[in-house]
């Protein structure tokens, strides 16, 4: 019992410390955290520059990044005709053409691209079952096929009503994959399972050799193509986006974080790289707002936010802007209160597990002070003081709470 | 004769309150020793220390030669323990608790238990928590008799018992200890009936042992003396216990003979000195005081 | 002798164990009925798609049950031991104290493991009638934290019960609640997959905690 007790003391101390290293910063954060204050930017097709938009700012709702301000709402709207087209249309002020390109509401809608990426779309548990819609439905709208498929070591279609494998259909697709040179097992399968979309392009599947295959169902029969994208870049991830004009299939990320669109033109699967800096797929968030002339891309990293204006056809960079991250009260407090802390959740992942966050060297000042206080305090033996002192030096605030809260033999 | 229980230099505090300082005593085989003291003198504390349920500030106790905090199963099986208030596992019924304990002790005497319970008006399936305090005490006692331990440690067994049950308890214990091989260590704050039972007395006061003597020695030699004296105070003398004035008469207690008492007190103007024999209870009051 | 300790634990907890088993059986049956009902009302296709696309939970009725039963079991076993400090009688039995405690804890853990295992053995193959193995597996992973939290709640409750000092008990309760809340963070089914080995390892180590309380009890800490 004695030996168990001695070991258990240290184990309890560690338990209390771990809980403290999670819950104390968690509470401090609840009290001190402030919302991220980044401006909203949009690339203006009129002045051909990124503009900072803030309609709450009555003085200058729209301001170019070089400082030029548009001081009235009417001025502001007309600088951003493709962003504010509904407002301009209702006021009858929408221009017929911009840069010599004819503008119609239909064209605006067809060329509009709205897309977001967050690391949690990669870091999320997958059930491993997918729904394959008919790509060319006889009638308008996508209809549930009544089966789902798994694609890992094999491809199998499971009939939902009977909960049994449809051997015939499975074999048909297996043969089609094999014929196109697909090597099982699949690394991942990515598509857009939501039926509320104008059309379906099925799935992009990465095989074990790193080749990217396009898989869909046309007239009930398998359609499989090796995109050969895997021979050009090291594929990391693909996000399907069924855009109205069928210009491209979606966004491809390579392993260095470059982003491409895969062109949907006569089966060539051409890659076109976006003119932005590589992304950290584990941490950075991205959003794309594209119109018929320009794309505005926003990338949020740990250091701040990068804004890019791209030309729509070539996706070449026309302009960029950086806003550095401001450290809010939470980050300032954390850096002085703890040299590190623990969380179990993270918004870059749907997985829970312990994550250690370092806040910097400043936090050790408080650790040293607490350790000295503990050593100076009476009522403990010298041996115990040294042990607890070291503990508090390492673990700081949660460490001292644990040494005070875990009962010790007198 | 061997010492079954030895306590050496036990010092204990609760917080900063001293309970005892350097308490020493031993209990020899075959003796029934009563640890008597008023409430709050630390009787239960001694029992706890003895059984390893309390770590004293310093000092050591041994039972059958083993240190109290590490009693081996072998020694524990030789000790019968009655907790204050006859605590038992009251969620058992009469039969179940017998069955439960019987597996632990090779010399289990089932008959001893049921013989004692026959006298109680309880059915074998009655749960212990539905019984009266007296009935529960008989269950606890019956279990101890069935265990047939060499050493019985009983904490305040008389607490909460009717005079009848208390007498019953004492008689059974006497019978249990009759062959002289059993050792009993008990505490009590009720002294009535105790002189029938205990061979030796330890009388506790706050923080110390007042007296450790054979019961017979106390009964035979400890006397109350009443006398008259026209003064407000008497000179303190270590041979006298609790000298006090009640109305016009004085009383004091002493182990001294009438002759000795007379010679001491006469010098202080006392007269009409009368000697009175005492029961153990009166002697206890004489030793510990009324307050 | 150890059977006798198990006998005592059974006398204390028998009614609760039977009640808990009945409740588990009821909840299992209810889960089947409600799954069958949503399948009938919405059609299998919609439900499968909702599970695959929207992570529709199938076993959410079970969520709090393992932890609740575990806490009640620990209370039923150890509150009577602490009432009037009966643990003194138990520890006075002629067996090594550590083994007495292991037997008592072992009883509780065995009961919980049995109930939990039977639940899975009935529930998962049952779900397999209507759903693909992937969906059954998803339900298993989604519910696993609830069952592990049950085992942990048992050891923590025991640790709290056996702790002799009330002030310390309250501290232990607070830390235990914080720890158990980690098992109930709303995340996608399977979000715990990489965390489960840690949680399970910790749960096994936490079986040491009650011994710390017992040794404090033995020292007579007040």
PDB file of C-alpha atoms in Angstrom, chain A residues 1-2 4-5 8-9 11-12 15-16 19 22-23 124-125 127-131 133 144-146 148 150 158-161 163 193-195 344-345 350-354 405-410, chain C residues 44-45 48-49 52-53 97-98 128-135 138 159 168 171-172 175 178-179 181-182 185 187-192 194-195 198 202 205-206 208-209 211-212 214-216 219:
ATOM      1  CA  UNK A   1       0.000   0.000   0.000  1.00  0.00           C
ATOM      2  CA  UNK A   2       2.874   2.340   0.889  1.00  0.00           C
ATOM      3  CA  UNK A   4       1.359   2.248  -4.367  1.00  0.00           C
ATOM      4  CA  UNK A   5       0.746   5.451  -2.455  1.00  0.00           C
ATOM      5  CA  UNK A   8       0.063   7.327  -7.028  1.00  0.00           C
ATOM      6  CA  UNK A   9       0.990  10.670  -5.493  1.00  0.00           C
ATOM      7  CA  UNK A  11       0.446  10.224 -10.851  1.00  0.00           C
ATOM      8  CA  UNK A  12      -2.292  12.248  -9.138  1.00  0.00           C
ATOM      9  CA  UNK A  15      -3.405  14.260 -13.407  1.00  0.00           C
ATOM     10  CA  UNK A  16      -4.265  17.473 -11.537  1.00  0.00           C
ATOM     11  CA  UNK A  19      -6.426  19.043 -15.974  1.00  0.00           C
ATOM     12  CA  UNK A  22      -6.182  22.589 -19.857  1.00  0.00           C
ATOM     13  CA  UNK A  23      -8.935  24.128 -17.719  1.00  0.00           C
ATOM     14  CA  UNK A 124     -12.176  14.689 -40.150  1.00  0.00           C
ATOM     15  CA  UNK A 125     -13.349  11.128 -39.657  1.00  0.00           C
ATOM     16  CA  UNK A 127     -17.456   6.974 -42.688  1.00  0.00           C
ATOM     17  CA  UNK A 128     -15.972   5.392 -45.822  1.00  0.00           C
ATOM     18  CA  UNK A 129     -19.265   5.208 -47.702  1.00  0.00           C
ATOM     19  CA  UNK A 130     -20.124   7.424 -50.648  1.00  0.00           C
ATOM     20  CA  UNK A 131     -23.151   8.135 -52.785  1.00  0.00           C
ATOM     21  CA  UNK A 133     -25.430  10.052 -58.423  1.00  0.00           C
ATOM     22  CA  UNK A 144     -30.727   9.307 -54.736  1.00  0.00           C
ATOM     23  CA  UNK A 145     -29.427   6.127 -56.313  1.00  0.00           C
ATOM     24  CA  UNK A 146     -30.647   3.832 -53.496  1.00  0.00           C
ATOM     25  CA  UNK A 148     -23.882   3.612 -51.543  1.00  0.00           C
ATOM     26  CA  UNK A 150     -17.185   1.783 -50.432  1.00  0.00           C
ATOM     27  CA  UNK A 158     -24.302  -1.742 -51.202  1.00  0.00           C
ATOM     28  CA  UNK A 159     -28.004  -1.737 -51.846  1.00  0.00           C
ATOM     29  CA  UNK A 160     -29.584   0.226 -49.002  1.00  0.00           C
ATOM     30  CA  UNK A 161     -32.960  -1.500 -48.769  1.00  0.00           C
ATOM     31  CA  UNK A 163     -28.205  -4.016 -47.003  1.00  0.00           C
ATOM     32  CA  UNK A 193     -22.264  14.243 -51.821  1.00  0.00           C
ATOM     33  CA  UNK A 194     -24.778  17.038 -51.444  1.00  0.00           C
ATOM     34  CA  UNK A 195     -27.641  16.478 -53.928  1.00  0.00           C
ATOM     35  CA  UNK A 344      -8.090  18.921 -26.684  1.00  0.00           C
ATOM     36  CA  UNK A 345     -10.080  20.588 -29.432  1.00  0.00           C
ATOM     37  CA  UNK A 350     -12.575  17.445 -36.052  1.00  0.00           C
ATOM     38  CA  UNK A 351     -10.356  15.074 -34.062  1.00  0.00           C
ATOM     39  CA  UNK A 352      -9.925  15.389 -30.328  1.00  0.00           C
ATOM     40  CA  UNK A 353      -6.581  14.683 -28.724  1.00  0.00           C
ATOM     41  CA  UNK A 354      -4.197  16.546 -26.420  1.00  0.00           C
ATOM     42  CA  UNK A 405      -4.640  20.411  -4.093  1.00  0.00           C
ATOM     43  CA  UNK A 406      -3.262  16.878  -4.106  1.00  0.00           C
ATOM     44  CA  UNK A 407      -3.200  15.864  -0.454  1.00  0.00           C
ATOM     45  CA  UNK A 408       0.180  14.915   0.970  1.00  0.00           C
ATOM     46  CA  UNK A 409       0.968  12.951   4.047  1.00  0.00           C
ATOM     47  CA  UNK A 410       2.022  15.280   6.863  1.00  0.00           C
TER      48      UNK A 410
ATOM     49  CA  UNK C  44     -33.648   3.542 -45.378  1.00  0.00           C
ATOM     50  CA  UNK C  45     -32.154   5.623 -48.171  1.00  0.00           C
ATOM     51  CA  UNK C  48     -28.271   6.078 -44.640  1.00  0.00           C
ATOM     52  CA  UNK C  49     -27.622   9.330 -46.455  1.00  0.00           C
ATOM     53  CA  UNK C  52     -23.121   9.404 -44.192  1.00  0.00           C
ATOM     54  CA  UNK C  53     -23.545  13.089 -44.978  1.00  0.00           C
ATOM     55  CA  UNK C  97      -5.479  -4.940   2.327  1.00  0.00           C
ATOM     56  CA  UNK C  98      -4.405  -4.319  -1.270  1.00  0.00           C
ATOM     57  CA  UNK C 128     -25.766  -4.625 -38.755  1.00  0.00           C
ATOM     58  CA  UNK C 129     -29.122  -5.981 -39.892  1.00  0.00           C
ATOM     59  CA  UNK C 130     -30.091  -2.614 -41.330  1.00  0.00           C
ATOM     60  CA  UNK C 131     -26.788  -0.839 -41.830  1.00  0.00           C
ATOM     61  CA  UNK C 132     -23.481  -1.435 -43.584  1.00  0.00           C
ATOM     62  CA  UNK C 133     -20.479  -2.337 -41.387  1.00  0.00           C
ATOM     63  CA  UNK C 134     -19.055   1.166 -41.914  1.00  0.00           C
ATOM     64  CA  UNK C 135     -22.114   2.711 -40.286  1.00  0.00           C
ATOM     65  CA  UNK C 138     -19.188   4.649 -36.872  1.00  0.00           C
ATOM     66  CA  UNK C 159     -11.589   7.509  -5.299  1.00  0.00           C
ATOM     67  CA  UNK C 168     -10.607  17.033  -0.394  1.00  0.00           C
ATOM     68  CA  UNK C 171     -11.721  19.104  -4.852  1.00  0.00           C
ATOM     69  CA  UNK C 172     -11.646  15.574  -6.257  1.00  0.00           C
ATOM     70  CA  UNK C 175     -11.342  17.605 -11.002  1.00  0.00           C
ATOM     71  CA  UNK C 178     -13.621  18.381 -15.561  1.00  0.00           C
ATOM     72  CA  UNK C 179     -11.950  15.146 -16.623  1.00  0.00           C
ATOM     73  CA  UNK C 181     -16.416  16.319 -19.504  1.00  0.00           C
ATOM     74  CA  UNK C 182     -13.630  15.504 -21.968  1.00  0.00           C
ATOM     75  CA  UNK C 185     -17.271  17.091 -26.260  1.00  0.00           C
ATOM     76  CA  UNK C 187     -17.599  16.299 -32.233  1.00  0.00           C
ATOM     77  CA  UNK C 188     -18.178  14.168 -35.286  1.00  0.00           C
ATOM     78  CA  UNK C 189     -18.573  10.429 -34.792  1.00  0.00           C
ATOM     79  CA  UNK C 190     -15.074   9.033 -34.785  1.00  0.00           C
ATOM     80  CA  UNK C 191     -13.529  12.317 -33.644  1.00  0.00           C
ATOM     81  CA  UNK C 192     -12.206  10.500 -30.581  1.00  0.00           C
ATOM     82  CA  UNK C 194      -6.913   8.911 -31.947  1.00  0.00           C
ATOM     83  CA  UNK C 195      -7.708  10.029 -28.391  1.00  0.00           C
ATOM     84  CA  UNK C 198      -4.916   7.811 -24.245  1.00  0.00           C
ATOM     85  CA  UNK C 202      -5.577   6.797 -18.276  1.00  0.00           C
ATOM     86  CA  UNK C 205      -4.026   3.956 -14.433  1.00  0.00           C
ATOM     87  CA  UNK C 206      -6.831   5.737 -12.578  1.00  0.00           C
ATOM     88  CA  UNK C 208      -4.660   3.439  -8.575  1.00  0.00           C
ATOM     89  CA  UNK C 209      -6.523   6.492  -7.260  1.00  0.00           C
ATOM     90  CA  UNK C 211      -5.716   3.112  -3.197  1.00  0.00           C
ATOM     91  CA  UNK C 212      -4.479   6.607  -2.457  1.00  0.00           C
ATOM     92  CA  UNK C 214      -7.562   4.088   1.250  1.00  0.00           C
ATOM     93  CA  UNK C 215      -4.062   4.766   2.444  1.00  0.00           C
ATOM     94  CA  UNK C 216      -5.223   8.189   3.637  1.00  0.00           C
ATOM     95  CA  UNK C 219      -3.574   7.001   8.296  1.00  0.00           C
TER      96      UNK C 219
END
